[in-house]
Coordinates of C-alpha atoms in Angstrom, one line a residue:
M13 CA -7.7 37.1 32.5
D14 CA -9.1 36.7 35.9
Q15 CA -11.1 39.8 36.8
H16 CA -12.3 38.8 40.2
R17 CA -10.2 40.7 42.7
W18 CA -10.6 41.3 46.4
T19 CA -9.0 44.4 48.2
V20 CA -7.7 43.8 51.8
V21 CA -7.7 47.4 53.7
A22 CA -5.1 47.1 56.7
V23 CA -6.0 50.1 59.0
P24 CA -3.4 50.9 61.9
H25 CA -4.7 52.0 65.4
G26 CA -2.7 55.0 65.4
S27 CA -1.9 57.7 63.1
G28 CA -0.2 55.7 60.5
T29 CA -1.0 55.3 56.9
S30 CA -3.5 52.7 55.8
R31 CA -2.5 50.0 53.2
Q32 CA -4.4 48.2 50.5
I33 CA -3.5 44.7 49.4
Q34 CA -5.5 43.3 46.1
V35 CA -5.9 39.5 46.0
T36 CA -7.0 37.8 43.0
R37 CA -9.3 34.5 42.9
R38 CA -6.1 32.4 42.1
G39 CA -4.1 34.0 45.0
L40 CA -6.8 33.4 47.4
K41 CA -6.9 29.9 46.4
I42 CA -3.1 29.5 47.0
I43 CA -3.3 31.4 50.3
V44 CA -6.3 29.3 51.7
G45 CA -4.6 26.0 50.3
A46 CA -1.2 27.0 51.9
A47 CA -3.2 27.5 55.2
L48 CA -5.2 24.2 55.1
A49 CA -1.6 22.5 54.3
L50 CA -0.1 24.2 57.4
F51 CA -3.2 23.2 59.4
A52 CA -3.2 19.6 58.4
T53 CA 0.6 19.5 59.0
A54 CA 0.3 20.9 62.4
V55 CA -2.6 18.3 63.1
L56 CA -0.4 15.5 61.7
L57 CA 2.6 16.4 63.8
M58 CA 0.2 16.6 66.9
L59 CA -1.0 13.0 66.1
V60 CA 2.6 11.8 65.4
S61 CA 3.6 13.4 68.9
I62 CA 0.6 11.7 70.8
S63 CA 1.1 8.5 69.2
K64 CA 4.9 8.4 70.3
S65 CA 4.1 9.6 73.7
V66 CA 1.6 6.7 74.0
D67 CA 3.9 4.0 72.6
L68 CA 6.7 5.2 74.9
S69 CA 4.2 4.9 77.9
R70 CA 3.1 1.4 76.6
L71 CA 6.9 0.5 76.0
E72 CA 7.8 1.5 79.5
R73 CA 4.8 -0.6 81.0
L74 CA 5.8 -3.3 78.9
E75 CA 9.4 -3.1 80.2
R76 CA 8.0 -3.0 83.8
R77 CA 5.8 -6.2 83.5
Y78 CA 8.9 -7.9 81.7
T79 CA 10.8 -7.0 84.9
E80 CA 8.1 -8.0 87.3
L81 CA 7.5 -11.3 85.3
G82 CA 11.2 -12.0 85.6
T83 CA 11.0 -11.5 89.4
E84 CA 8.0 -13.5 89.7
L85 CA 9.6 -16.5 87.6
T86 CA 12.5 -16.5 89.9
R87 CA 10.4 -16.7 93.0
M88 CA 8.6 -19.5 91.5
H89 CA 11.7 -21.2 90.5
G90 CA 12.6 -21.2 94.2
V91 CA 9.3 -22.5 95.2
V92 CA 9.8 -25.4 92.5
I93 CA 13.0 -26.2 94.0
S94 CA 11.5 -26.3 97.4
L95 CA 8.7 -28.6 96.3
T96 CA 11.2 -30.9 94.5
R97 CA 13.0 -31.4 97.7
S98 CA 9.8 -32.2 99.6
V99 CA 8.6 -34.6 96.8
D100 CA 12.1 -36.2 97.3
G101 CA 11.5 -36.5 101.3
I102 CA 8.1 -38.1 100.6
T103 CA 9.6 -40.7 98.0
T104 CA 12.1 -41.6 101.0
H105 CA 9.0 -42.1 103.3
D106 CA 7.2 -44.1 100.6
R107 CA 10.0 -46.6 100.6
Q108 CA 9.9 -47.0 104.3
V109 CA 6.1 -47.1 104.6
R110 CA 6.1 -49.8 101.7
L111 CA 8.7 -51.7 103.7
L112 CA 6.5 -51.7 106.8
A113 CA 3.5 -52.7 104.7
G114 CA 5.2 -55.7 103.3
L115 CA 5.4 -54.4 99.7
P116 CA 8.2 -54.4 97.3
T117 CA 9.8 -50.8 97.0
R118 CA 9.7 -49.2 93.8
D119 CA 12.5 -48.8 91.2
P120 CA 14.1 -45.5 91.6
D121 CA 13.9 -45.0 87.8
V122 CA 10.3 -45.7 87.9
Q123 CA 9.7 -43.3 90.5
Q124 CA 11.1 -40.5 88.3
V125 CA 8.0 -41.1 85.9
G126 CA 9.4 -40.2 82.8
I127 CA 11.5 -37.3 84.1
G128 CA 14.4 -36.6 81.7
G129 CA 12.7 -38.0 78.4
P130 CA 11.6 -36.1 75.4
S131 CA 9.0 -33.6 76.0
G132 CA 7.8 -33.5 72.3
P133 CA 8.2 -30.9 69.6
M134 CA 8.5 -27.2 70.6
T135 CA 5.4 -25.4 69.9
E136 CA 5.3 -21.7 68.2
A137 CA 4.8 -20.2 71.5
D138 CA 7.7 -22.2 73.2
I139 CA 10.0 -21.3 70.2
L140 CA 9.0 -17.5 70.9
L141 CA 9.7 -17.8 74.6
S142 CA 13.0 -19.7 74.2
E143 CA 14.3 -16.5 72.6
S144 CA 14.6 -14.8 76.0
A145 CA 16.4 -15.9 79.3
V146 CA 13.0 -15.2 81.0
G147 CA 11.3 -17.3 78.4
Q148 CA 13.6 -20.1 78.9
Q149 CA 13.2 -20.1 82.7
A150 CA 9.4 -20.0 82.2
I151 CA 9.5 -23.3 80.0
Q152 CA 12.0 -25.0 82.6
T153 CA 9.8 -24.2 85.4
R154 CA 6.7 -25.4 83.6
E155 CA 8.3 -28.6 82.7
T156 CA 9.6 -29.2 86.4
L157 CA 6.0 -28.6 87.5
R158 CA 4.6 -31.2 85.2
S159 CA 7.1 -33.7 86.4
L160 CA 6.5 -33.0 89.9
M161 CA 2.6 -33.5 89.2
R162 CA 3.4 -36.9 87.7
R163 CA 5.6 -37.9 90.8
A164 CA 2.9 -36.7 93.0
A165 CA 0.1 -38.6 91.4
F166 CA 2.7 -41.7 91.4
L167 CA 3.4 -41.4 95.2
A168 CA -0.5 -40.9 95.9
G169 CA -1.1 -44.2 94.3
S170 CA 1.6 -45.7 95.9
F171 CA 0.5 -44.7 99.3
D172 CA -3.0 -45.8 98.7
E173 CA -1.6 -49.2 98.0
A174 CA 0.6 -49.1 101.2
A175 CA -2.4 -47.9 103.3
D176 CA -4.6 -50.8 102.2
S177 CA -1.9 -53.2 102.8
L178 CA -1.1 -51.6 106.2
A179 CA -4.8 -51.7 107.3
G180 CA -5.0 -55.6 106.4
R181 CA -1.7 -56.1 108.5
V182 CA -3.1 -54.1 111.6
D183 CA -6.3 -56.0 111.5
R184 CA -4.4 -59.1 111.4
L185 CA -2.1 -58.1 114.3
T186 CA -5.4 -57.1 116.2
R187 CA -6.9 -60.3 115.9
M188 CA -3.7 -62.3 116.8
P189 CA -4.0 -64.0 120.3
S190 CA -1.9 -62.0 122.5
I191 CA -2.7 -62.8 126.1
Q192 CA -2.9 -66.3 128.0
P193 CA -6.5 -67.4 128.0
T194 CA -6.7 -68.4 131.6
T195 CA -5.0 -67.8 135.1
G196 CA -2.6 -70.7 135.8
Y197 CA 0.8 -72.1 134.2
I198 CA 1.9 -74.0 131.3
S199 CA 1.9 -77.7 132.3
S200 CA 2.8 -78.8 128.6
P201 CA 4.0 -76.8 125.9
F202 CA 3.3 -77.4 122.0
T203 CA 6.2 -79.8 120.9
S204 CA 6.6 -82.6 118.5
R205 CA 7.7 -84.8 121.2
R206 CA 6.1 -85.2 124.5
F207 CA 5.6 -88.3 126.9
H208 CA 1.9 -88.8 126.6
P209 CA 0.5 -89.1 130.4
I210 CA -1.9 -91.8 129.5
H211 CA -0.5 -93.5 126.5
R212 CA 3.0 -93.6 128.2
E213 CA 4.7 -93.1 125.0
I214 CA 6.3 -90.2 122.9
R215 CA 3.8 -88.4 120.8
P216 CA 3.6 -84.9 119.4
H217 CA 1.7 -82.4 121.6
W218 CA -0.5 -80.0 119.0
G219 CA -1.5 -77.8 121.8
I220 CA -0.7 -76.1 125.1
D221 CA -1.8 -77.2 128.5
V222 CA -2.5 -74.5 131.2
A223 CA -3.1 -76.0 134.6
A224 CA -5.8 -74.0 136.6
L225 CA -8.2 -74.4 139.3
R226 CA -11.7 -75.9 138.2
G227 CA -14.2 -72.9 137.3
T228 CA -11.4 -70.4 136.7
A229 CA -12.4 -68.3 133.7
I230 CA -11.3 -69.0 130.1
V231 CA -11.3 -65.6 128.1
A232 CA -10.8 -65.1 124.3
P233 CA -7.2 -64.2 123.6
A234 CA -8.4 -62.0 120.7
P235 CA -11.3 -60.6 118.9
G236 CA -13.2 -63.4 116.9
V237 CA -16.4 -65.4 116.1
V238 CA -17.5 -68.6 117.9
K239 CA -17.0 -71.1 115.4
E240 CA -17.7 -74.2 117.0
V241 CA -19.3 -75.4 120.5
K242 CA -19.7 -79.1 121.2
N243 CA -18.5 -82.1 123.1
H244 CA -15.6 -84.0 121.8
V245 CA -14.4 -87.3 122.7
G246 CA -11.2 -87.2 124.4
Y247 CA -11.4 -83.2 124.9
G248 CA -14.9 -83.1 126.7
K249 CA -16.5 -79.6 126.2
V250 CA -14.8 -77.7 123.5
V251 CA -15.3 -74.1 122.2
T252 CA -13.6 -72.8 119.1
I253 CA -13.2 -69.3 118.2
D254 CA -12.2 -68.0 114.4
H255 CA -10.1 -64.9 114.7
G256 CA -9.7 -64.5 110.9
H257 CA -6.8 -64.7 108.8
G258 CA -6.6 -68.3 109.2
V259 CA -6.1 -67.9 112.9
V260 CA -8.0 -70.3 115.1
T261 CA -8.2 -70.9 118.9
R262 CA -9.8 -74.2 120.7
F263 CA -10.3 -74.6 124.4
A264 CA -11.0 -78.4 125.5
H265 CA -11.7 -79.8 128.7
C266 CA -14.2 -77.1 129.9
D267 CA -16.4 -77.2 132.9
E268 CA -18.9 -74.7 131.4
I269 CA -19.2 -72.9 128.0
L270 CA -20.5 -69.4 128.2
V271 CA -21.0 -68.5 124.4
Q272 CA -23.1 -69.8 121.4
R273 CA -22.0 -70.6 117.9
G274 CA -21.8 -67.4 115.7
Q275 CA -21.4 -65.2 118.6
Q276 CA -18.8 -62.2 118.4
V277 CA -16.6 -62.1 121.2
E278 CA -13.7 -59.5 122.1
R279 CA -10.5 -59.8 123.4
N280 CA -10.2 -60.8 127.2
E281 CA -14.2 -61.6 127.1
E282 CA -14.9 -64.5 129.3
V283 CA -16.1 -67.6 127.0
A284 CA -15.8 -70.6 129.3
R285 CA -14.6 -72.1 132.6
V286 CA -11.9 -74.3 133.3
G287 CA -12.8 -78.2 133.9
S288 CA -11.1 -81.4 134.5

């Protein structure tokens, strides 16, 4: 039998009777154990309460983020629709520019650059996203943006091709003779049938005769390089200008030639003077 005992004396503040309580070692262990159990339970309940509070706060934040994400996706979807319309408009301009550049127009199916084809197997993340409406909208927006990027790259290449072609056409137009080389009037046009003034018979006339006073300035009708300066039997003093792109002008019966072979000349620059 356990002989160890403790006596607890309860003394009131007033005039009441004091009380004595005897506690054995076993009882003390039970009391301490119960106190510790109550304390542990209280701590556990407090931790559970704090954890629930944190979880609820985190859940509320997640819900707010989810709502904000949905709002942002809706806004982005509107931007994507606007971009799609812009790309459609650029595609129309691309057809017009290619027409001006003398290039064949692109097939409408080719211009879509694979839009509408299989997008490949869904990833694990895509499967998770597809379980909600917001996730499905995110996937759709992503795929639309990818298609717009492909179309934009395709249009950029098409515009580069058109720009190169237009640059060549502009250069060719710039070098086309566009002004009359001297002051006078056309006395004999270019024709396959002309009555020759010397041989007195019908012959082709592979040139244009301009009647002007002797010494009148002859100017280059377009930019070019002087290709030839010489005396030619039947044509007298002749100057030939190469304008590029297969365009060449030749001026005969000159009284005086003012340029040299290999010289660069500009439109309306004086190259010779009218002779006989």
